[in-house]
Each structure stands twice: as C-alpha cells, then as structure tokens.
Amino acid sequence: MLNRRLFAADRRLPWRRFEWLALAIVVAGLVLALDRSGWLQGPNRSLQDTLMFLQARPVDRSEVVIVAIDDKSVAALGRWPWRRSFHANLIDRIDKDAPAAIGIDLLFIEPEQRFPADDAVLTAAVSRSGKVVLPLMMQSHNTEPFIVEPLPALRRAAAALGHVHLAVDDDGVARSVYLQEGLAGGQWDHFSLAMRKIGDAGPGSAQAESDAASSGADGVPAWQRSRRMIVPFAGPPGHFRQLSYVDVLDGAVAPGAFKGKYVLIGATAAGLGDLYTTPVSGRSKLMSGVEFSANVLDSLLSRRSMAPLPGWLNAALNVLPVLLALAGMAFIGPFPALLLTLAMMALPLAAAAAAASFGVQFAPVAGMLGVGVGYALWSWRKLDVASRYLVDELGRLRRSGRMGALSSSAPASGDFLGRRIDALRQVAEQLSNLQRFVSDSLEGLPDATLVCDRAGIVLLANAAAGRHFGADSGAGLQGAPAAALMADVLSQLNHQPVVSAASLAAAPATVSAAARDGSERDLLVKQAPSFSGGGEHLGWIVSLVDVTAIRQAQRQRDHAMRFLSHDMRAPLASILTLLSLQRQSPSAMTQLQFHERIERHARKALGLADDFTQLVRAQSSSYRVERYNLVDVLLECVDDAWEATRRHGVRITMAPSPEEAHSVIDRELVARAIGNLLGNALKFSPAGSSITCAVEPLPLEWAVLVQDQGEGIGEDLQARLFEPFSRGRTGDNVEGAGLGLAFVKTVAQRHGGKVLLDSAPARGSTFRLVLPRA
C-alpha cells in the first residue's frame, strides 16, 4: 500500500515514461565501454583463473610421463650439468619400452668441454631412437631476433625441433602458448606439438617442417607468432606422474612404464629450471617449464582447448543481464529488486562457469558492474521519490494539526537537501518519542506482557515478561514465537495450550482463560488483538497475570476448611458417639475396649493435626538450612523406623550408596519427608517383604530412594497422588488424610528439588526424593 502511494504521484509525470529507457541506454553504454576498454582485464583474468579448476582431470591414465631431474637425482649424480653420456643412457633405457615420443627439455647449444666424446654418444642415442624432440628458443641481439638451436649433429639426429616459449601476461602469469613461432618465412611448432606429431606419424615426420622453418627470410628478420592456445591445465603443480631421473637411469622403474607414452625429460629441482606462476599454481607453489609443457601436450592429446568468446558475443552477454535487471526493477519493489540484482550479478558468474566447463572463456565483470550501477541509480531514484513523499506527508500532517506536542517548532532552513534531512529528522524524532512512550508504558506494566505480530512472533516484551520466561530482559524475547514460549501454559478447562497456532490464526477477538504452566504457576492469560488506524488487524497483545499466591491462599483455605469440617471432625465425632453409647449402655463394651477406642480416635485426630501443621509449616515457614550428609540422615530415619518394621514384619535393606552425599537442607523437614516415604512403604508392604533404601548420585543432584514390594499404584492415581487429601492406594489398613506425600512434594520443591515415582500394579512402588548437591 505504501509503495503504491509513494510512486503514484511520481508516475503521473510525463517525462518519467522515458526515464527507464534513458537509464538503460546510459548503463548499457557504460558496460560496452568497460568491456572494450580493457580496464577490467585484471578482474576478468582472476575470475577465469579461479574457474580453471573446471578443466581439472585425472592423469593416472594420461599418455604423458615426466622424467624429472629432481633433487634426488642431483644428490645421487652430483652437481649439474651432468655428463651427456648420462642422457644417452637414459634415452636408451626409455627407448626399450617403445615410447611414442621423447622430449628432452634441455638446451645443448655448446660442445662438451670436459668429456668431448659424450657429444657423439648422445648424438648416437638420439639417432637410434628416432623419436627424440629437442628444444630451441629465440634470443635477440641489438633488438634483432635469432634462433638458438642445438648442436648441428644433435639437430640432424633429432626427430624434430620445437620452441619452448611461454606467453607470460603482463601480470606475470603464464596462461598460454603459441603453437607456431619463428622468423618471417618459416615458423616452428611448439615443443609439445612437435612431440604429438612424432607420436602420431612416427620418427622423422616433423624434420622437413623443421628444416623449412629454420631457413628464415630475406631482409630484416621479424619474429612471428600464431595459433595461440590458452592452456586448460589438468591440475596444480605436481599433478602429472613424475619418475626420478636417477631411478630411470638405474632401471628402478617397472618394465613397460614408458610403452606408448610421451616422455618429457626436464628439470624440476630447485635452481635448475625456469618456474612459472600459472592459474593453478596457488599462492606459493610454482610450475616448472617441463610440467607446463606436459599440460600443453596432454591438452593436445586429449583435444582440449580454451578459447575466449568473440568480442561481440562477450559484449552482448554482458549487456543482457543489465537490461533484464533494469526491466525487472521498473515493476517490482525494493526487496525483490535487491534479490533480482543479486541474481543478475550471479548470472554472468554462472555463465562464465558454464562456458569454462566447455573450454570457453567469458569475461563477465563488466556486466556485473553494470548491474550494480543500474541498481545504484534505481535506488537513488527510489530514495529521491521517497524523501519527497516524506516531506509532503509531513507538511500535510502539520497542516492538519495532528502532530501535537511531538512536532518540532524549529523552522526548516538550509538548502534543498538540508530541508529534506531536517524533515526526516522530525519524522524520526516523532517516531522515537512515540516508541519511547510505548516502551515506557509497556515496561511500567506489572504483569508479563507480549506484543506479537499476526503470526505470534514477539515484537516487544516488558521486563516482567523477561523475568517470567527466564530471559535476561524483555529484549531477549524479541523474535521468539509466543506459541513456543507458552507451550506449557495449559487451560484449566481442557488442558490445551492457551496460546497456539490455532488461536493466533482465529478471528481477532479478546480471549481470557485461567491456566497453569509447567512450573505449576497459576495464571490468568488474556489474548487481545491490536489494530491499525485503518482497522487492519496487526497483531496480538498477550498478558499473563501470576495469581499463584492468590490461588495458593485459596487452596490452603479450602484445605483448612476440609480438614476442620471433615478429617478432624470424624475422629472427634466418633469419640462423642462412644461417650454417648457408654452413658446409655454401659454394658455394651468393656471398660478396656472403651478406653482403647477412645485412645485410637484421639491419636488419629492428633496425627491428623500434626500432619496438617507440618504441611502448613513446609509451605509457609522459612527454612533453616545447613550442609548435611543425606546418607547419615537416611540411616537415622531407617533406625527410627526399626520398631515399626518389627511390628509390620518387614525388613529394610540399604543398597550401596556413596559415603558422602552433601546437600544444603532443613534437616528436620527432610528427615520427616524421608520418614513419610518410609511410613508409606511400611503401610503398604506385605509381611515378609523388604524395603530398599539408598542414596543415588545424579549429575547435579542426589536422589534418596525408597522402594517397596507392595501392590503398586495405578497410572490413573499417580497424577493426583501428591495433592493434599489424596490417597493413591485404598484398603482396610489405609489411614490418614492424604497429607504425607503432599508434605514430601512441598519440602522437595522448597529445596529446589522434586519427587519422582515409578510404580505399576503388582510390581511395587519406587519413590525418589531428589535434592540439589551442595
């Protein structure tokens, strides 16, 4: 609604119809200019380097094998350079396995001085193989290029020659090679391409081309390059299979290791060969020249390649997401526009990744920047319209006289932007004052109060609500679902949650209910709807009034009335009946029987009065707590029950317990609670049975266990067993008003503990009085 009102007046202006067209033309032109200028070459390269992982492939079955002149070989064969007879022996050993081609990435441009005969030995080995490719390279003298070739004899014996140049970009990263390089009039194949041709066509196939390429042209020589290849790297440095030079020379490799393989011989040891930064090198690990050639050769063999998109297609793909984003922004709101912008910025990234997986390089940074610029301009336009709308609305409110004391009396001054900022400040001040007024009013309420939206999510909560739900403050409840917070607040009528998803989804109406929560607090819950100025249902206001003290006083009054009117009255009435009977018929019973019955009823009345007094004390008196050993307290209670156990024919056994189980308790009340549990167990245990007592350790508590072998308690009676004047078991020998277990529960709760019951008919009952550890 606000968005429609915000732009209604703005869209009535005729020139606004052409605004989006002008914006699209400006942003699209900017994208085309950035794409053609080359200013974004660095970010585009970085992105394309990152996407190089899509070309990664396993090389365990690759036809390329590297024989590495590594640190191990240098340690075994001595300082570099080695005798050329070593290379000859290496060629002979490799050639026994019938490789497809052998490439020696070493330059032999000067005769051997120390061992002159080694040149002939190496030449003979190269000639015998017929599959050896040797490198050449270009150098310059006085800015004129010339070719550095192997010794003439080696050149004639080699199956082919190939250049080993890499194309290092201006950022120092080697990403490509030129498959053809040379002087005008003749070009040489790249070292890897020459090896592939040897493997494809057999020995000597590339020699004629090499001869032609070496002739050069008349006039000033010019170095030429063609057939640029962006290398689709198989993996990071060390990815290809490498065999140590010395292991091959010593015959320590498996037979057939080079059969049908393209064998590259080159230096990987530190300081011997050139190292290059590549897109897959990482931050610190560089790639040796021989492994770079291995990547090129493997790509040629597997017919993989990378190529940039044509310029016109790259520009079109950059402009497309910009136009889509601008078209969408013309019809959607701010948040969907943000999502659309993010999607359109991700679209070129996804397109670049998809293109890279097919061996095509797409430069998307210009399009991504264009989408961002378009969103910035669109946001500026929305902000401009919104600020003017706020100024107009503020003026309308002032003219209507409804701003009241919250309006600022300071006149607007300054330039146009300053006046807008001042207007926004006044609106913000008004909202801040209103929010403070609502917040202070809410905090001043003595009862827990939650302000929720229509879905029941808490928007505001006062300090009383924070205390009620165990949060540090009311702010700690913001964002929480009210239904989850009050899941244990159950109606006393139907025992269902008072606030639930169903009640929040119902028609807005005020609902009040008496309830009790999981902490056994009595509550009055009121759920009232809140409405906007236009009558729209905005949310709910939920208040919880804690009436536990009132309900507790009412229950205690009811218990006292019941106790006086029924439980205490019954034995006293029986005494009066006996006295009347004795007066009317002295011979109806003997004097001894009369006295025994009078004594029994009097003791019953005294026991009931004592039980009620102890329960009231447990509920209302202050406790005198000290640190005691619960094991000692339990043993004393067992000793006190010795006479009763003999009278009932029941024995009490102590199960294994810790020697010390300290808790901070009111010893007299806890001892009486344990005595009540023992008395109950004795009362309902058959003669000849046993009662088991123990103190059990829990993670943060101690549990005093009393277990009998009586008839047990049904599940339907267990729910009200601990209520005053409730009895869990019935029978001829059941006496008392049902206050003993209510006393146990009260003592446990006042100590921060609880009482647990595990029982079922015909399998006895187990009570655990759980108290916190000291």
Short mmCIF file of N, CA and C in Angstrom, two decimals, residues 625-698:
data_model
loop_
_atom_site.label_atom_id
_atom_site.label_comp_id
_atom_site.label_asym_id
_atom_site.label_seq_id
_atom_site.Cartn_x
_atom_site.Cartn_y
_atom_site.Cartn_z
N VAL A 625 18.49 -23.83 56.82
CA VAL A 625 19.26 -24.78 56.01
C VAL A 625 20.72 -24.78 56.44
N GLU A 626 21.29 -25.99 56.40
CA GLU A 626 22.71 -26.19 56.62
C GLU A 626 23.17 -27.33 55.75
N ARG A 627 24.48 -27.52 55.71
CA ARG A 627 25.06 -28.59 54.90
C ARG A 627 25.02 -29.90 55.70
N TYR A 628 24.35 -30.92 55.14
CA TYR A 628 24.25 -32.22 55.79
C TYR A 628 24.55 -33.32 54.79
N ASN A 629 24.94 -34.48 55.36
CA ASN A 629 25.17 -35.68 54.56
C ASN A 629 23.86 -36.45 54.49
N LEU A 630 23.28 -36.58 53.31
CA LEU A 630 22.00 -37.25 53.16
C LEU A 630 22.07 -38.72 53.54
N VAL A 631 23.25 -39.35 53.41
CA VAL A 631 23.39 -40.76 53.80
C VAL A 631 23.17 -40.89 55.30
N ASP A 632 23.75 -39.97 56.08
CA ASP A 632 23.55 -40.01 57.54
C ASP A 632 22.09 -39.77 57.90
N VAL A 633 21.43 -38.83 57.22
CA VAL A 633 20.02 -38.55 57.50
C VAL A 633 19.16 -39.77 57.21
N LEU A 634 19.45 -40.44 56.06
CA LEU A 634 18.68 -41.63 55.69
C LEU A 634 18.88 -42.75 56.70
N LEU A 635 20.13 -42.98 57.14
CA LEU A 635 20.39 -44.04 58.12
C LEU A 635 19.66 -43.77 59.44
N GLU A 636 19.61 -42.52 59.88
CA GLU A 636 18.89 -42.19 61.11
C GLU A 636 17.40 -42.45 60.94
N CYS A 637 16.86 -42.14 59.79
CA CYS A 637 15.43 -42.39 59.55
C CYS A 637 15.15 -43.89 59.55
N VAL A 638 16.06 -44.67 58.95
CA VAL A 638 15.89 -46.13 58.96
C VAL A 638 15.93 -46.66 60.39
N ASP A 639 16.85 -46.15 61.20
CA ASP A 639 16.91 -46.58 62.61
C ASP A 639 15.62 -46.22 63.35
N ASP A 640 15.07 -45.03 63.09
CA ASP A 640 13.85 -44.62 63.77
C ASP A 640 12.67 -45.50 63.40
N ALA A 641 12.73 -46.11 62.21
CA ALA A 641 11.62 -46.96 61.76
C ALA A 641 11.78 -48.42 62.19
N TRP A 642 12.80 -48.71 63.02
CA TRP A 642 13.08 -50.11 63.36
C TRP A 642 11.91 -50.78 64.06
N GLU A 643 11.32 -50.08 65.05
CA GLU A 643 10.21 -50.68 65.79
C GLU A 643 9.03 -50.95 64.88
N ALA A 644 8.73 -49.97 63.95
CA ALA A 644 7.60 -50.16 63.03
C ALA A 644 7.84 -51.33 62.08
N THR A 645 9.09 -51.55 61.67
CA THR A 645 9.38 -52.67 60.77
C THR A 645 9.12 -54.01 61.47
N ARG A 646 9.49 -54.08 62.77
CA ARG A 646 9.22 -55.33 63.51
C ARG A 646 7.71 -55.55 63.65
N ARG A 647 6.98 -54.48 63.88
CA ARG A 647 5.53 -54.62 64.07
C ARG A 647 4.86 -55.07 62.78
N HIS A 648 5.35 -54.60 61.64
CA HIS A 648 4.76 -54.97 60.35
C HIS A 648 5.36 -56.23 59.76
N GLY A 649 6.44 -56.74 60.35
CA GLY A 649 7.07 -57.93 59.79
C GLY A 649 7.77 -57.66 58.47
N VAL A 650 8.35 -56.47 58.33
CA VAL A 650 9.04 -56.05 57.09
C VAL A 650 10.46 -55.67 57.45
N ARG A 651 11.39 -55.96 56.57
CA ARG A 651 12.78 -55.58 56.81
C ARG A 651 13.21 -54.49 55.83
N ILE A 652 14.13 -53.65 56.30
CA ILE A 652 14.67 -52.55 55.47
C ILE A 652 16.13 -52.86 55.17
N THR A 653 16.50 -52.80 53.90
CA THR A 653 17.89 -53.04 53.48
C THR A 653 18.43 -51.78 52.83
N MET A 654 19.73 -51.55 53.08
CA MET A 654 20.42 -50.40 52.47
C MET A 654 21.19 -50.86 51.23
N ALA A 655 20.84 -50.33 50.12
CA ALA A 655 21.58 -50.62 48.88
C ALA A 655 22.89 -49.83 48.89
N PRO A 656 23.88 -50.23 48.06
CA PRO A 656 25.14 -49.50 48.01
C PRO A 656 24.92 -48.02 47.73
N SER A 657 25.55 -47.18 48.51
CA SER A 657 25.42 -45.73 48.40
C SER A 657 26.78 -45.09 48.61
N PRO A 658 26.98 -43.87 48.13
CA PRO A 658 28.25 -43.18 48.40
C PRO A 658 28.38 -42.89 49.90
N GLU A 659 29.62 -42.77 50.34
CA GLU A 659 29.83 -42.47 51.75
C GLU A 659 29.35 -41.07 52.11
N GLU A 660 29.48 -40.14 51.19
CA GLU A 660 29.06 -38.77 51.46
C GLU A 660 28.19 -38.27 50.32
N ALA A 661 27.07 -37.66 50.68
CA ALA A 661 26.17 -37.07 49.69
C ALA A 661 25.63 -35.78 50.30
N HIS A 662 26.41 -34.72 50.20
CA HIS A 662 26.10 -33.48 50.92
C HIS A 662 25.09 -32.64 50.14
N SER A 663 24.16 -32.07 50.91
CA SER A 663 23.15 -31.16 50.36
C SER A 663 22.84 -30.11 51.42
N VAL A 664 22.46 -28.93 50.98
CA VAL A 664 22.10 -27.85 51.90
C VAL A 664 20.60 -27.94 52.14
N ILE A 665 20.19 -28.35 53.37
CA ILE A 665 18.80 -28.68 53.63
C ILE A 665 18.39 -28.21 55.02
N ASP A 666 17.07 -28.17 55.23
CA ASP A 666 16.50 -28.09 56.58
C ASP A 666 16.38 -29.53 57.05
N ARG A 667 17.28 -29.92 57.96
CA ARG A 667 17.41 -31.33 58.29
C ARG A 667 16.13 -31.91 58.85
N GLU A 668 15.44 -31.17 59.72
CA GLU A 668 14.24 -31.71 60.36
C GLU A 668 13.15 -32.01 59.33
N LEU A 669 12.95 -31.06 58.37
CA LEU A 669 11.90 -31.26 57.38
C LEU A 669 12.25 -32.38 56.40
N VAL A 670 13.52 -32.45 55.96
CA VAL A 670 13.93 -33.51 55.04
C VAL A 670 13.83 -34.87 55.72
N ALA A 671 14.23 -34.94 57.01
CA ALA A 671 14.12 -36.20 57.73
C ALA A 671 12.66 -36.63 57.86
N ARG A 672 11.76 -35.69 58.10
CA ARG A 672 10.35 -36.05 58.20
C ARG A 672 9.81 -36.51 56.84
N ALA A 673 10.28 -35.84 55.75
CA ALA A 673 9.84 -36.27 54.41
C ALA A 673 10.29 -37.70 54.13
N ILE A 674 11.57 -38.02 54.47
CA ILE A 674 12.04 -39.40 54.27
C ILE A 674 11.24 -40.35 55.16
N GLY A 675 10.93 -39.91 56.42
CA GLY A 675 10.12 -40.74 57.30
C GLY A 675 8.75 -40.99 56.72
N ASN A 676 8.14 -39.98 56.06
CA ASN A 676 6.84 -40.20 55.42
C ASN A 676 6.92 -41.23 54.32
N LEU A 677 8.01 -41.19 53.51
CA LEU A 677 8.18 -42.19 52.45
C LEU A 677 8.33 -43.58 53.05
N LEU A 678 9.14 -43.70 54.14
CA LEU A 678 9.29 -45.00 54.79
C LEU A 678 7.97 -45.46 55.40
N GLY A 679 7.23 -44.54 56.03
CA GLY A 679 5.94 -44.91 56.62
C GLY A 679 4.97 -45.40 55.56
N ASN A 680 4.93 -44.72 54.42
CA ASN A 680 4.07 -45.19 53.33
C ASN A 680 4.48 -46.58 52.88
N ALA A 681 5.80 -46.80 52.72
CA ALA A 681 6.27 -48.10 52.27
C ALA A 681 5.91 -49.20 53.27
N LEU A 682 6.07 -48.91 54.57
CA LEU A 682 5.70 -49.90 55.60
C LEU A 682 4.21 -50.18 55.58
N LYS A 683 3.42 -49.12 55.36
CA LYS A 683 1.97 -49.27 55.42
C LYS A 683 1.45 -50.20 54.33
N PHE A 684 2.09 -50.14 53.14
CA PHE A 684 1.57 -50.89 52.00
C PHE A 684 2.44 -52.08 51.61
N SER A 685 3.41 -52.46 52.46
CA SER A 685 4.25 -53.62 52.17
C SER A 685 3.68 -54.83 52.89
N PRO A 686 3.54 -55.97 52.22
CA PRO A 686 3.04 -57.19 52.89
C PRO A 686 4.09 -57.72 53.85
N ALA A 687 3.62 -58.46 54.86
CA ALA A 687 4.54 -59.06 55.82
C ALA A 687 5.50 -60.00 55.12
N GLY A 688 6.75 -59.97 55.54
CA GLY A 688 7.78 -60.81 54.95
C GLY A 688 8.50 -60.18 53.77
N SER A 689 8.03 -59.04 53.31
CA SER A 689 8.69 -58.37 52.18
C SER A 689 9.80 -57.46 52.70
N SER A 690 10.48 -56.79 51.78
CA SER A 690 11.58 -55.91 52.16
C SER A 690 11.43 -54.55 51.50
N ILE A 691 12.02 -53.57 52.15
CA ILE A 691 12.06 -52.20 51.62
C ILE A 691 13.53 -51.84 51.37
N THR A 692 13.83 -51.33 50.18
CA THR A 692 15.20 -50.98 49.81
C THR A 692 15.36 -49.47 49.88
N CYS A 693 16.42 -49.04 50.57
CA CYS A 693 16.73 -47.61 50.67
C CYS A 693 18.14 -47.37 50.16
N ALA A 694 18.39 -46.19 49.60
CA ALA A 694 19.72 -45.85 49.10
C ALA A 694 19.76 -44.37 48.79
N VAL A 695 20.97 -43.87 48.62
CA VAL A 695 21.19 -42.52 48.09
C VAL A 695 21.90 -42.69 46.75
N GLU A 696 21.26 -42.24 45.66
CA GLU A 696 21.80 -42.43 44.31
C GLU A 696 22.39 -41.11 43.80
N PRO A 697 23.56 -41.16 43.18
CA PRO A 697 24.14 -39.94 42.60
C PRO A 697 23.53 -39.63 41.24
N LEU A 698 23.14 -38.39 41.02
CA LEU A 698 22.72 -37.87 39.72
C LEU A 698 23.73 -36.80 39.30
#
